[in-house]
Coordinates of C-alpha atoms in Angstrom, one line a residue:
Chain A
M820 CA -16.3 -1.1 -41.9
T821 CA -12.9 0.1 -43.2
Q822 CA -13.4 3.3 -41.2
G823 CA -14.1 1.2 -38.0
I824 CA -11.0 -1.0 -38.6
L825 CA -8.9 2.1 -39.0
I826 CA -10.2 3.6 -35.7
L827 CA -9.5 0.3 -33.9
L828 CA -6.0 0.1 -35.4
F829 CA -5.4 3.7 -34.3
M830 CA -6.6 2.7 -30.8
L831 CA -4.1 -0.1 -30.7
V832 CA -1.3 2.2 -31.8
I833 CA -2.1 4.6 -29.0
M834 CA -2.4 1.7 -26.6
G835 CA 1.1 0.5 -27.7
L836 CA 2.5 4.0 -27.1
M837 CA 1.0 3.9 -23.6
V838 CA 2.3 0.4 -22.8
T839 CA 5.8 1.3 -24.0
R840 CA 5.5 4.5 -21.9
K841 CA 6.2 6.7 -25.0
I842 CA 3.2 8.8 -24.1
P843 CA 1.6 9.3 -20.7
T844 CA -2.0 8.0 -20.5
V845 CA -3.5 11.4 -19.8
L846 CA -1.9 12.9 -23.0
A847 CA -2.5 9.7 -25.0
L848 CA -6.3 10.1 -24.5
F849 CA -6.3 13.6 -26.0
I850 CA -4.4 12.3 -29.1
L851 CA -6.8 9.3 -29.3
V852 CA -9.8 11.6 -29.2
I853 CA -8.6 13.8 -32.0
G854 CA -7.6 10.8 -34.1
I855 CA -10.9 9.0 -33.6
C856 CA -12.8 12.1 -34.7
V857 CA -10.6 12.7 -37.8
L858 CA -10.8 9.0 -38.8
G859 CA -14.5 8.9 -38.1
G860 CA -15.1 11.8 -40.4
V861 CA -16.3 14.3 -37.7
P862 CA -15.7 17.8 -38.9
A863 CA -13.6 20.1 -36.7
V864 CA -16.1 22.9 -36.8
G865 CA -19.6 23.0 -38.2
K866 CA -23.3 23.5 -37.5
D867 CA -26.3 21.4 -38.3
E868 CA -29.5 22.6 -39.8
A869 CA -30.9 23.8 -36.5
G870 CA -27.8 25.8 -35.9
N871 CA -26.3 23.5 -33.2
A872 CA -22.5 23.0 -33.2
V873 CA -21.6 19.6 -34.6
G874 CA -17.8 20.0 -35.0
F875 CA -15.6 18.0 -32.6
F876 CA -13.9 21.2 -31.3
Q877 CA -17.2 22.0 -29.6
T878 CA -19.0 18.6 -29.1
V879 CA -16.0 16.5 -28.2
V880 CA -13.2 18.7 -26.9
Q881 CA -15.2 21.4 -25.2
A882 CA -18.2 19.4 -24.1
G883 CA -16.2 16.3 -23.3
A884 CA -13.9 18.1 -20.9
L885 CA -16.9 19.1 -18.9
K886 CA -18.8 15.8 -19.2
L887 CA -17.4 14.3 -15.9
G888 CA -17.2 17.6 -14.1
D889 CA -19.4 16.3 -11.3
A890 CA -17.1 13.3 -10.7
I891 CA -14.0 15.5 -10.8
M892 CA -15.4 17.9 -8.2
V893 CA -16.3 14.9 -5.9
A894 CA -12.7 13.6 -6.3
I895 CA -11.3 17.0 -5.4
F896 CA -13.3 17.2 -2.2
A897 CA -12.3 13.6 -1.4
G898 CA -8.7 14.6 -2.0
W899 CA -9.1 17.5 0.4
L900 CA -10.4 15.2 3.1
G901 CA -7.5 12.8 2.5
M902 CA -5.0 15.6 3.0
V903 CA -6.7 16.8 6.2
M904 CA -6.6 13.2 7.5
D905 CA -2.9 13.2 6.7
K906 CA -2.1 16.5 8.3
T907 CA -4.1 15.9 11.5
R908 CA -2.4 12.5 11.8
I909 CA -5.7 10.7 11.8
S910 CA -4.5 8.2 9.1
E911 CA -1.2 7.7 10.8
T912 CA -2.9 7.1 14.2
M913 CA -5.3 4.6 12.7
I914 CA -2.4 2.7 11.2
K915 CA -0.3 2.8 14.3
K916 CA -3.2 1.8 16.6
G917 CA -3.7 -1.2 14.2
A918 CA 0.0 -2.1 14.6
E919 CA -0.4 -1.8 18.4
L920 CA -3.2 -4.4 18.4
G921 CA -1.0 -7.0 16.7
G922 CA 2.1 -6.6 18.7
D923 CA 4.7 -9.2 17.6
K924 CA 2.2 -11.3 15.7
T925 CA 3.1 -10.6 12.1
L926 CA 0.0 -12.1 10.6
V927 CA -2.3 -10.2 12.9
V928 CA -0.6 -6.9 12.3
T929 CA -0.6 -7.5 8.6
I930 CA -4.3 -8.3 8.5
I931 CA -5.2 -5.4 10.7
L932 CA -3.2 -3.0 8.6
F933 CA -4.7 -4.4 5.5
I934 CA -8.2 -3.7 6.9
V935 CA -7.2 -0.2 8.1
A936 CA -5.6 0.8 4.8
S937 CA -8.6 -0.6 2.9
L938 CA -10.8 1.5 5.1
L939 CA -8.7 4.6 4.4
F940 CA -8.8 4.0 0.6
S941 CA -12.5 3.7 0.8
V942 CA -12.6 7.4 1.6
V943 CA -9.6 8.8 -0.2
N944 CA -7.8 7.8 -3.4
G945 CA -5.2 9.0 -5.8
L946 CA -1.4 8.8 -5.7
G947 CA -1.0 11.4 -3.0
T948 CA -3.0 9.3 -0.5
V949 CA -1.3 6.1 -1.6
I950 CA 2.0 7.8 -0.7
M951 CA 0.5 9.1 2.5
V952 CA -0.7 5.7 3.7
G953 CA 2.1 3.7 2.1
T954 CA 4.9 5.6 3.8
I955 CA 3.3 4.7 7.2
V956 CA 2.0 1.2 6.5
I957 CA 4.9 -0.3 4.5
P958 CA 7.6 0.5 7.1
I959 CA 5.4 -0.8 9.9
L960 CA 4.8 -4.1 8.0
V961 CA 8.5 -4.5 7.3
S962 CA 9.4 -3.7 10.9
V963 CA 7.0 -6.3 12.3
G964 CA 8.4 -9.0 10.1
A965 CA 6.6 -9.0 6.7
D966 CA 8.8 -9.3 3.6
K967 CA 8.9 -6.7 0.9
F968 CA 6.5 -8.5 -1.5
T969 CA 4.0 -9.1 1.3
A970 CA 4.1 -5.4 2.2
T971 CA 3.6 -4.5 -1.5
A972 CA 0.7 -6.9 -1.8
V973 CA -1.0 -5.5 1.3
M974 CA -0.9 -2.0 -0.1
L975 CA -2.1 -3.0 -3.5
F976 CA -4.9 -5.2 -2.2
A977 CA -5.9 -2.5 0.2
Y978 CA -6.1 0.0 -2.6
C979 CA -8.1 -2.4 -4.7
V980 CA -10.5 -3.2 -1.9
G981 CA -10.9 0.4 -0.7
N982 CA -11.2 1.8 -4.2
N983 CA -14.0 -0.6 -5.1
V984 CA -16.2 1.0 -2.4
N985 CA -14.7 4.5 -2.7
L986 CA -17.7 6.8 -3.2
A987 CA -15.9 9.2 -5.5
N988 CA -14.7 6.2 -7.6
I989 CA -18.2 4.7 -7.8
N990 CA -19.6 8.1 -8.7
S991 CA -17.0 8.3 -11.5
I992 CA -17.9 4.8 -12.9
S993 CA -21.5 5.7 -12.7
A994 CA -20.9 8.8 -14.7
V995 CA -18.7 7.1 -17.3
V996 CA -21.0 4.1 -17.9
G997 CA -24.3 5.9 -17.3
A998 CA -25.5 3.3 -14.7
G999 CA -27.2 4.2 -11.4
F1000 CA -25.0 4.9 -8.4
D1001 CA -26.6 2.2 -6.2
D1002 CA -26.3 -0.4 -9.0
V1003 CA -22.6 0.3 -9.4
F1004 CA -22.1 0.3 -5.6
L1005 CA -23.6 -3.1 -5.3
I1006 CA -21.3 -4.8 -7.8
Q1007 CA -18.3 -2.9 -6.6
A1008 CA -19.0 -3.9 -3.0
I1009 CA -19.2 -7.6 -4.0
C1010 CA -16.0 -7.3 -5.9
A1011 CA -14.4 -5.5 -2.8
V1012 CA -15.4 -8.5 -0.6
G1013 CA -13.9 -10.9 -3.2
A1014 CA -10.7 -8.8 -3.4
F1015 CA -10.5 -8.7 0.4
V1016 CA -10.7 -12.5 0.6
A1017 CA -8.2 -12.9 -2.2
G1018 CA -5.9 -10.5 -0.3
I1019 CA -6.2 -12.6 2.9
V1020 CA -5.4 -15.8 0.9
C1021 CA -2.3 -14.1 -0.6
L1022 CA -1.1 -12.8 2.7
L1023 CA -1.5 -16.2 4.4
I1024 CA 0.4 -17.9 1.7
Q1025 CA 3.2 -15.3 1.6
L1026 CA 3.6 -15.2 5.4
R1027 CA 3.6 -19.0 5.6
R1028 CA 6.2 -19.3 2.9
N1029 CA 8.5 -16.6 4.3
G1030 CA 8.0 -17.0 8.0
R1031 CA 9.0 -14.1 10.2
K1032 CA 11.5 -11.5 9.1
Y1033 CA 13.9 -9.9 11.5
A1034 CA 16.0 -6.9 10.7
F1035 CA 18.9 -4.9 12.0
S1036 CA 17.7 -1.4 11.2
A1037 CA 17.5 2.2 12.5
P1038 CA 15.5 5.3 11.8
V1039 CA 17.1 7.8 9.4
S1040 CA 15.3 11.0 10.5
E1041 CA 13.8 12.7 13.5
V1042 CA 10.2 12.6 14.4
E1043 CA 8.2 15.7 13.4
E1044 CA 6.5 18.0 16.0
D1045 CA 3.1 16.6 16.9
I1046 CA 0.6 19.6 17.1
Y1047 CA -2.6 17.7 16.4
E1048 CA -3.8 15.6 19.2
I1049 CA -5.3 12.1 18.6
K1050 CA -5.8 11.3 22.3
G1051 CA -8.7 10.6 24.6
I1052 CA -12.3 10.8 23.7
T1053 CA -11.9 13.4 20.9
G1054 CA -9.0 11.4 19.5
G1055 CA -11.2 8.3 19.4
L1056 CA -14.0 10.2 17.7
A1057 CA -11.5 11.6 15.2
L1058 CA -10.7 8.0 14.1
L1059 CA -14.3 7.7 13.0
T1060 CA -13.7 10.3 10.2
P1061 CA -13.4 7.8 7.4
F1062 CA -16.8 6.3 8.3
I1063 CA -18.6 9.7 8.1
P1064 CA -18.9 10.1 4.4
L1065 CA -20.0 6.5 4.1
A1066 CA -22.7 7.0 6.8
C1067 CA -23.9 10.3 5.3
V1068 CA -24.2 8.9 1.7
I1069 CA -25.4 5.4 2.4
G1070 CA -27.3 6.1 5.6
F1071 CA -28.7 9.5 5.1
K1072 CA -28.6 9.7 1.3
F1073 CA -26.7 13.0 1.5
P1074 CA -24.9 14.2 -1.7
L1075 CA -21.2 13.3 -1.9
I1076 CA -19.6 16.7 -1.6
I1077 CA -21.5 17.8 1.6
S1078 CA -20.7 14.4 3.1
F1079 CA -17.0 14.9 2.6
L1080 CA -17.3 18.4 4.0
I1081 CA -19.0 17.1 7.1
A1082 CA -16.2 14.6 7.6
L1083 CA -13.7 17.4 7.1
V1084 CA -15.3 19.6 9.8
W1085 CA -15.5 16.6 12.1
A1086 CA -11.8 15.8 11.7
C1087 CA -10.9 19.4 12.5
L1088 CA -13.2 19.6 15.6
C1089 CA -11.8 16.4 17.0
T1090 CA -8.1 17.1 16.4
S1091 CA -7.3 20.8 16.3
W1092 CA -7.8 22.1 19.9
K1093 CA -4.0 22.1 20.5
A1094 CA -3.2 23.5 17.1
G1095 CA -5.5 26.5 17.5
W1096 CA -7.7 28.5 15.1
K1097 CA -5.0 30.2 13.0
R1098 CA -3.0 27.0 12.4
T1099 CA -6.1 25.0 11.6
M1100 CA -7.2 27.6 9.1
N1101 CA -3.8 27.6 7.5
M1102 CA -3.9 23.8 7.5
L1103 CA -7.3 23.7 5.8
T1104 CA -6.2 26.1 3.1
Q1105 CA -3.0 24.2 2.5
T1106 CA -4.7 20.9 2.4
L1107 CA -7.3 22.2 0.0
F1108 CA -4.6 23.1 -2.4
D1109 CA -2.8 19.8 -1.8
G1110 CA -6.1 18.0 -2.3
F1111 CA -6.4 19.6 -5.8
S1112 CA -2.8 18.7 -6.5
A1113 CA -3.3 15.1 -5.4
T1114 CA -6.4 14.7 -7.5
A1115 CA -4.9 16.3 -10.6
P1116 CA -3.9 13.1 -12.3
S1117 CA -7.3 11.4 -12.0
A1118 CA -9.1 14.6 -12.8
T1119 CA -7.0 15.0 -16.0
L1120 CA -7.8 11.4 -16.8
M1121 CA -11.5 12.0 -16.4
I1122 CA -11.3 15.1 -18.7
G1123 CA -9.7 12.9 -21.3
I1124 CA -12.3 10.1 -20.7
G1125 CA -15.1 12.6 -21.0
M1126 CA -13.8 13.6 -24.4
L1127 CA -13.3 10.0 -25.4
L1128 CA -16.9 9.2 -24.5
N1129 CA -18.2 12.1 -26.6
A1130 CA -15.9 11.1 -29.5
I1131 CA -17.1 7.5 -29.5
N1132 CA -20.7 8.7 -29.4
Q1133 CA -20.4 10.9 -32.5
P1134 CA -22.9 9.4 -34.9
S1135 CA -20.4 8.8 -37.7
V1136 CA -17.9 7.2 -35.3
S1137 CA -20.4 4.9 -33.5
A1138 CA -21.8 3.9 -36.9
A1139 CA -18.3 2.9 -38.1
L1140 CA -17.5 0.9 -35.0
A1141 CA -20.9 -0.6 -34.3
P1142 CA -20.6 -3.6 -36.7
I1143 CA -17.3 -4.6 -35.2
I1144 CA -18.3 -4.2 -31.6
R1145 CA -21.6 -5.9 -32.3
S1146 CA -19.7 -9.0 -33.6
I1147 CA -17.6 -9.3 -30.5
T1148 CA -20.2 -8.3 -27.8
P1149 CA -21.4 -11.5 -26.0
T1150 CA -25.1 -12.1 -26.0
G1151 CA -25.9 -15.1 -23.7
T1152 CA -25.0 -15.6 -20.0
I1153 CA -22.1 -18.0 -20.6
G1154 CA -20.8 -15.9 -23.4
F1155 CA -20.8 -12.8 -21.1
V1156 CA -19.0 -14.6 -18.3
L1157 CA -16.4 -16.2 -20.6
F1158 CA -15.9 -12.9 -22.5
F1159 CA -15.0 -10.8 -19.4
V1160 CA -13.2 -13.6 -17.4
I1161 CA -11.0 -14.8 -20.3
L1162 CA -10.3 -11.4 -21.7
A1163 CA -9.9 -9.7 -18.2
P1164 CA -6.1 -9.1 -18.7
L1165 CA -7.1 -6.7 -21.5
C1166 CA -7.9 -4.2 -18.7
L1167 CA -4.2 -4.0 -18.1
Y1168 CA -2.0 -1.4 -19.8
R1169 CA -5.0 0.9 -20.3
G1170 CA -6.4 -1.7 -22.7
P1171 CA -9.9 -2.1 -24.2
L1172 CA -11.5 -3.4 -21.0
N1173 CA -10.0 -0.6 -18.8
L1174 CA -12.7 1.9 -17.9
W1175 CA -9.9 4.5 -17.3
G1176 CA -8.5 4.0 -20.8
L1177 CA -9.8 2.6 -24.1
G1178 CA -12.5 0.7 -22.2
A1179 CA -14.5 3.8 -21.5
G1180 CA -15.2 4.1 -25.3
I1181 CA -15.8 0.4 -25.8
A1182 CA -18.3 0.4 -22.8
A1183 CA -20.1 3.4 -24.3
L1184 CA -20.4 1.6 -27.7
M1185 CA -21.6 -1.6 -26.1
V1186 CA -24.2 0.3 -24.2
S1187 CA -25.4 2.1 -27.4
L1188 CA -25.8 -1.2 -29.2
N1189 CA -28.4 -2.5 -26.7
V1190 CA -27.3 -6.1 -27.1
L1191 CA -26.8 -6.4 -23.3
P1192 CA -28.6 -4.5 -20.5
L1193 CA -26.7 -1.4 -19.3
N1194 CA -26.1 -2.9 -15.8
V1195 CA -24.7 -6.1 -17.3
I1196 CA -22.1 -4.2 -19.3
M1197 CA -21.4 -2.0 -16.2
G1198 CA -21.0 -5.2 -14.1
G1199 CA -18.6 -6.8 -16.6
F1200 CA -16.4 -3.7 -16.7
C1201 CA -16.5 -3.3 -12.9
A1202 CA -15.6 -7.0 -12.4
V1203 CA -12.4 -6.6 -14.6
S1204 CA -11.6 -3.3 -12.9
V1205 CA -10.5 -5.2 -9.8
M1206 CA -7.7 -6.8 -11.8
Q1207 CA -6.8 -3.4 -13.2
L1208 CA -6.8 -1.7 -9.8
L1209 CA -4.6 -4.4 -8.3
C1210 CA -2.3 -5.4 -11.1
C1211 CA -2.0 -2.8 -13.9
P1212 CA 1.7 -1.8 -14.1
T1213 CA 0.6 1.6 -15.6
N1214 CA -1.2 2.5 -12.4
T1215 CA 0.7 5.3 -10.7
H1216 CA 0.0 3.7 -7.3
N1217 CA 1.5 0.3 -8.5
V1218 CA 4.6 2.1 -9.8
W1219 CA 5.0 4.1 -6.6
V1220 CA 4.4 1.2 -4.2
T1221 CA 6.8 -1.2 -6.0
S1222 CA 9.5 1.4 -6.3
Y1223 CA 9.1 2.3 -2.6
T1224 CA 9.5 -1.4 -1.5
G1225 CA 12.2 -2.1 -4.1
E1226 CA 10.1 -4.7 -6.1
E1227 CA 9.8 -4.8 -9.9
V1228 CA 6.4 -3.6 -11.0
T1229 CA 5.7 -6.2 -13.8
A1230 CA 7.0 -9.0 -11.6
V1231 CA 4.4 -8.0 -8.9
T1232 CA 1.7 -8.0 -11.6
K1233 CA 2.5 -11.6 -12.5
R1234 CA 2.6 -12.8 -8.9
L1235 CA -0.7 -11.1 -8.0
L1236 CA -2.7 -12.1 -11.1
P1237 CA -3.6 -15.7 -9.9
Y1238 CA -5.1 -14.2 -6.7
I1239 CA -7.4 -11.7 -8.4
W1240 CA -8.6 -13.6 -11.5
P1241 CA -11.1 -15.6 -9.5
V1242 CA -12.5 -12.3 -8.2
V1243 CA -13.3 -11.3 -11.8
L1244 CA -15.3 -14.5 -12.1
I1245 CA -17.2 -13.7 -8.9
G1246 CA -18.0 -10.2 -10.2
C1247 CA -19.3 -11.6 -13.5
I1248 CA -21.4 -14.3 -11.7
A1249 CA -22.8 -11.6 -9.4
T1250 CA -23.7 -9.5 -12.4
V1251 CA -25.5 -12.4 -14.1
I1252 CA -27.5 -13.1 -10.9
L1253 CA -28.4 -9.5 -10.2
Y1254 CA -28.9 -8.0 -13.6
M1255 CA -29.2 -10.5 -16.4
Chain B
M569 CA 16.4 9.7 20.1
M570 CA 17.7 6.6 18.5
K571 CA 20.9 6.9 16.6
E572 CA 21.0 6.6 12.8
Y573 CA 23.8 4.0 13.1
P574 CA 23.1 2.4 16.5
F575 CA 25.7 0.3 18.2
P576 CA 24.2 -2.7 20.0
N577 CA 24.7 -1.4 23.5
K578 CA 22.2 -0.9 26.3
T579 CA 21.5 2.8 25.8
D580 CA 20.7 2.4 22.1
S581 CA 18.7 -0.8 22.8
M582 CA 16.5 1.0 25.3
Q583 CA 15.4 3.3 22.4
E584 CA 14.1 0.2 20.6
L585 CA 11.7 -0.4 23.5
L586 CA 10.7 3.2 23.8
L587 CA 9.9 3.4 20.1
D588 CA 8.0 0.0 20.1
Y589 CA 4.4 0.4 18.9
V590 CA 3.1 -1.5 21.9
F591 CA 5.2 0.6 24.4
P592 CA 2.2 2.6 25.6
K593 CA 0.6 -0.7 26.8
I594 CA 3.6 -1.6 29.0
A595 CA 3.1 -0.7 32.7
P596 CA 5.6 2.0 33.7
D597 CA 7.0 -0.1 36.6
Q598 CA 7.6 -3.0 34.2
I599 CA 9.7 -1.2 31.6
E600 CA 13.0 -1.6 33.3
V601 CA 12.3 -5.2 34.4
I602 CA 11.2 -6.3 30.9
F603 CA 14.2 -4.6 29.3
E604 CA 16.7 -6.1 31.7
D605 CA 15.2 -9.6 31.3
A606 CA 15.5 -9.4 27.5
W607 CA 19.0 -8.1 27.7
A608 CA 20.0 -10.9 30.2
V609 CA 18.7 -13.5 27.7
G610 CA 20.8 -12.1 24.9
E611 CA 23.9 -11.9 27.1
E612 CA 23.4 -15.4 28.4
Q613 CA 23.0 -16.8 24.9
G614 CA 26.0 -14.8 23.7
K615 CA 28.3 -16.3 26.4
R616 CA 27.0 -19.8 25.7
F617 CA 27.6 -19.3 22.0
L618 CA 31.2 -18.2 22.5
K619 CA 31.9 -21.1 24.9
E620 CA 30.8 -23.5 22.2
L621 CA 33.3 -21.8 19.8
R622 CA 36.1 -21.6 22.3
E623 CA 38.6 -23.3 20.1
E624 CA 38.2 -20.7 17.3
K625 CA 40.1 -17.5 17.8
K626 CA 37.9 -15.2 15.8
P627 CA 34.7 -16.7 14.5
V628 CA 33.6 -15.6 11.0
M629 CA 29.9 -15.3 11.4
L630 CA 29.2 -15.5 7.7
D631 CA 30.8 -18.9 7.6
I632 CA 29.0 -20.1 10.7
L633 CA 25.7 -19.0 9.4
R634 CA 26.3 -20.8 6.1
Q635 CA 27.3 -23.9 8.0
K636 CA 24.0 -23.7 9.8
G637 CA 22.3 -24.0 6.4
L638 CA 21.4 -20.3 5.9
K639 CA 21.3 -18.9 2.4
V640 CA 23.1 -15.6 2.2
Q641 CA 22.2 -12.9 -0.3
M642 CA 24.6 -9.9 -0.5
K643 CA 22.9 -6.9 -2.0
D644 CA 25.0 -4.0 -3.1
I645 CA 22.6 -1.3 -2.0
D646 CA 21.9 1.2 0.8
Y647 CA 18.4 0.0 1.7
V648 CA 16.3 2.8 3.1
L649 CA 12.6 2.1 3.4
G650 CA 10.5 5.0 4.6
K651 CA 12.3 6.6 7.5
R652 CA 14.3 3.5 8.3
R653 CA 17.6 2.1 7.0
Y654 CA 18.0 -1.7 6.9
F655 CA 21.4 -3.2 7.3
C656 CA 20.6 -6.9 7.4
E657 CA 17.5 -9.1 7.3
Y658 CA 16.8 -12.7 8.3
L659 CA 13.7 -14.5 6.8
S660 CA 13.0 -17.4 9.1
G661 CA 10.7 -19.3 6.7
R662 CA 13.2 -19.3 3.9
N663 CA 16.2 -19.5 6.1
L664 CA 17.6 -16.6 4.2
L665 CA 19.8 -13.8 5.2
K666 CA 20.0 -10.6 3.2
V667 CA 23.0 -8.2 3.7
Y668 CA 22.7 -4.7 2.4
I669 CA 26.3 -3.9 1.7
K670 CA 26.2 -0.2 1.2
S671 CA 24.1 0.3 4.4
V672 CA 26.6 -1.9 6.3
E673 CA 29.5 0.1 4.9
Q674 CA 28.0 3.3 6.3
W675 CA 27.3 1.6 9.7
C676 CA 30.9 0.4 9.9
E677 CA 32.3 3.8 9.0
K678 CA 30.1 5.7 11.6
N679 CA 31.0 3.2 14.3
G680 CA 34.7 3.0 13.4
F681 CA 34.9 -0.6 12.2
S682 CA 36.5 -2.2 9.2
Y683 CA 33.8 -3.7 6.9
D684 CA 34.6 -7.3 7.9
D685 CA 34.5 -6.6 11.7
G686 CA 31.3 -4.5 11.4
L687 CA 29.6 -7.1 9.3
N688 CA 30.6 -9.8 11.8
I689 CA 28.9 -7.9 14.7
I690 CA 25.8 -7.3 12.6
L691 CA 25.7 -11.0 11.7
C692 CA 26.0 -11.9 15.4
H693 CA 22.8 -9.9 15.9
E694 CA 21.0 -11.8 13.1
Y695 CA 22.4 -15.1 14.4
F696 CA 20.5 -14.5 17.6
H697 CA 17.3 -14.3 15.6
Y698 CA 18.2 -17.6 14.0
L699 CA 18.6 -19.1 17.5
E700 CA 15.3 -17.6 18.6
W701 CA 13.5 -19.2 15.7
N702 CA 15.3 -22.6 15.8
K703 CA 16.4 -23.2 19.4
I704 CA 15.4 -20.9 22.3
G705 CA 12.0 -19.5 21.3
M706 CA 10.9 -16.0 20.7
V707 CA 12.1 -13.4 23.3
S708 CA 9.3 -11.1 22.2
R709 CA 6.9 -13.5 23.8
R710 CA 8.5 -13.6 27.2
H711 CA 6.4 -10.6 28.2
Q712 CA 3.0 -10.0 26.8
V713 CA 0.6 -7.0 26.7
P714 CA -3.1 -6.9 26.0
M715 CA -4.0 -6.7 22.3
L716 CA -6.9 -4.4 23.1
K717 CA -7.5 -2.5 26.3
I718 CA -10.7 -0.5 26.9
G719 CA -10.7 0.8 30.5
P720 CA -10.4 -2.3 32.7
V721 CA -11.3 -4.7 29.9
C722 CA -8.4 -6.5 28.3
L723 CA -8.7 -8.6 25.2
G724 CA -6.1 -11.0 23.8
R725 CA -2.4 -11.1 24.5
T726 CA 0.5 -10.3 22.2
G727 CA 4.3 -10.0 22.5
I728 CA 6.6 -7.0 22.5
P729 CA 8.5 -7.1 19.2
S730 CA 11.5 -4.9 20.3
L731 CA 12.4 -7.4 23.0
S732 CA 13.8 -9.7 20.3
E733 CA 15.9 -6.8 19.0
I734 CA 17.1 -5.9 22.5
A735 CA 18.2 -9.5 23.2
A736 CA 19.9 -9.7 19.8
N737 CA 21.8 -6.5 20.6
A738 CA 22.9 -8.0 23.9
F739 CA 24.0 -11.1 22.1
A740 CA 25.9 -9.0 19.6
G741 CA 27.4 -6.9 22.4
V742 CA 28.9 -9.9 24.1
C743 CA 30.3 -11.2 20.8
Y744 CA 31.7 -7.7 20.1
Q745 CA 33.6 -7.7 23.4
Y746 CA 35.1 -11.1 22.5
L747 CA 35.8 -10.3 18.9
M748 CA 37.4 -6.9 19.4
E749 CA 38.7 -7.1 23.0
G750 CA 39.1 -10.8 23.6
E751 CA 36.8 -10.7 26.7
I752 CA 33.8 -12.9 27.5

């Protein structure tokens, strides 16, 4: 028991260092992993009677780094597609076409761009793509009369909605928790619908409160040369690119990476006639590297989470933590809903309910205890993850969006919490109905 | 290409229309007509406004806006969002005006105005939006384009956002002539 308490205290210290931004999350996870192993009494090196390595150098650091390799690879290919959509101006065209539809109707433009951005984030994720989409969407929203907070909310809600049904993200959650892809997708899709409705409510309230915004403004730089054509029939077909991975995976049950590659080839075929072969090849190479770079933060996070999962699953560590986790794990339906809904803010600041922080370890422990079915634990964590995706001030996309619009990141968190909390409840109720 | 620090004249205002997201939906033979109509509305309102203020030698727009009940926030920043610099904003629902001082200072310097004179011209532009919202109706709705056009099929109607800016520029242009040159 003492060992377990020490491990939890150490987790809290590391969480404190993350919250106060003394250590970046990606590095904090590595320290957390080593600390858990040391406090849990796992030897650094060693072999069991059968000659298998049991030291944490091999079983936690080495094996853990590779544990989520599949999810990391999927994320990289998704990142590549995102960069291709950026370079070929598919994303920009989708967003501008959306703005065209609304004209001078601020509410219509805002809702259309919310839908378009959500759609884009359902295919691509990571800070690079948030910047790519945000630098187009936010200025359009502000120029058609939305205020800064509304523009911020549109971007964050769109990321939340899109990421909930993002195939690479679902694949990662499935790998972290150990639940089936389709089971995760179902709960995530329900949460995405909930977050979408919450987003619309937020936008309606904001636009009603602020009215229309007019501005005396001017462009600060010249427009870049347009070598990729998004015109005519091929242009229209190019705009289907974000749907292709979804159709391949959901409709044809293709594996994820080949689905992203098909979308990538489709995007090039539909846009690159004017650019020519050589430029397109250069663009593909450059975007591949950029895709790697854009995915690097989440890939690094997944390396750390893989290690954390292996650390928590070390027999001596899980034995030390099991009594504590068992005492707090809810058993009944009401207990489950109350636990995840009331404690939902613990997903913020990489807290114990955040699957991309300490929560990965807590979820793994809960699963190993067999108190609740696997899919129920998965559903609970997926439900709270909508709050984390939208509100967590440590999310790099929250930090970027708020600094871009000139808002304060924690102030935005406070203002968005009331809209997203009911969605956590919806996610928990859906989990109870489907899996309990 | 639109200027980085545009003066509210006809040439720069036409750029507003050319860069409008709905511009591709405007029939080519209507571009000039629509522009001139929006410009005429702004000029007409500008002249009317100055006639109402005839007794005042040089109206101070900041005072006028405050008298109309607008809250004014002065923010000491150069506000650049994406590829656009914002000088001043008017939020109709909150009756709030935000002035970005450092942006305005740059605009004044590039256009050869003192800060007070330059701000006065920019506030004339914003005052027109106040009139649009509270008195004369939205100029952007005077001409409408289809929301969605697929071949011959047109769905929905929506306004042209830049028309409001064009009319506001015409309004500010008339005020400028009076403020700086004493002409109406």
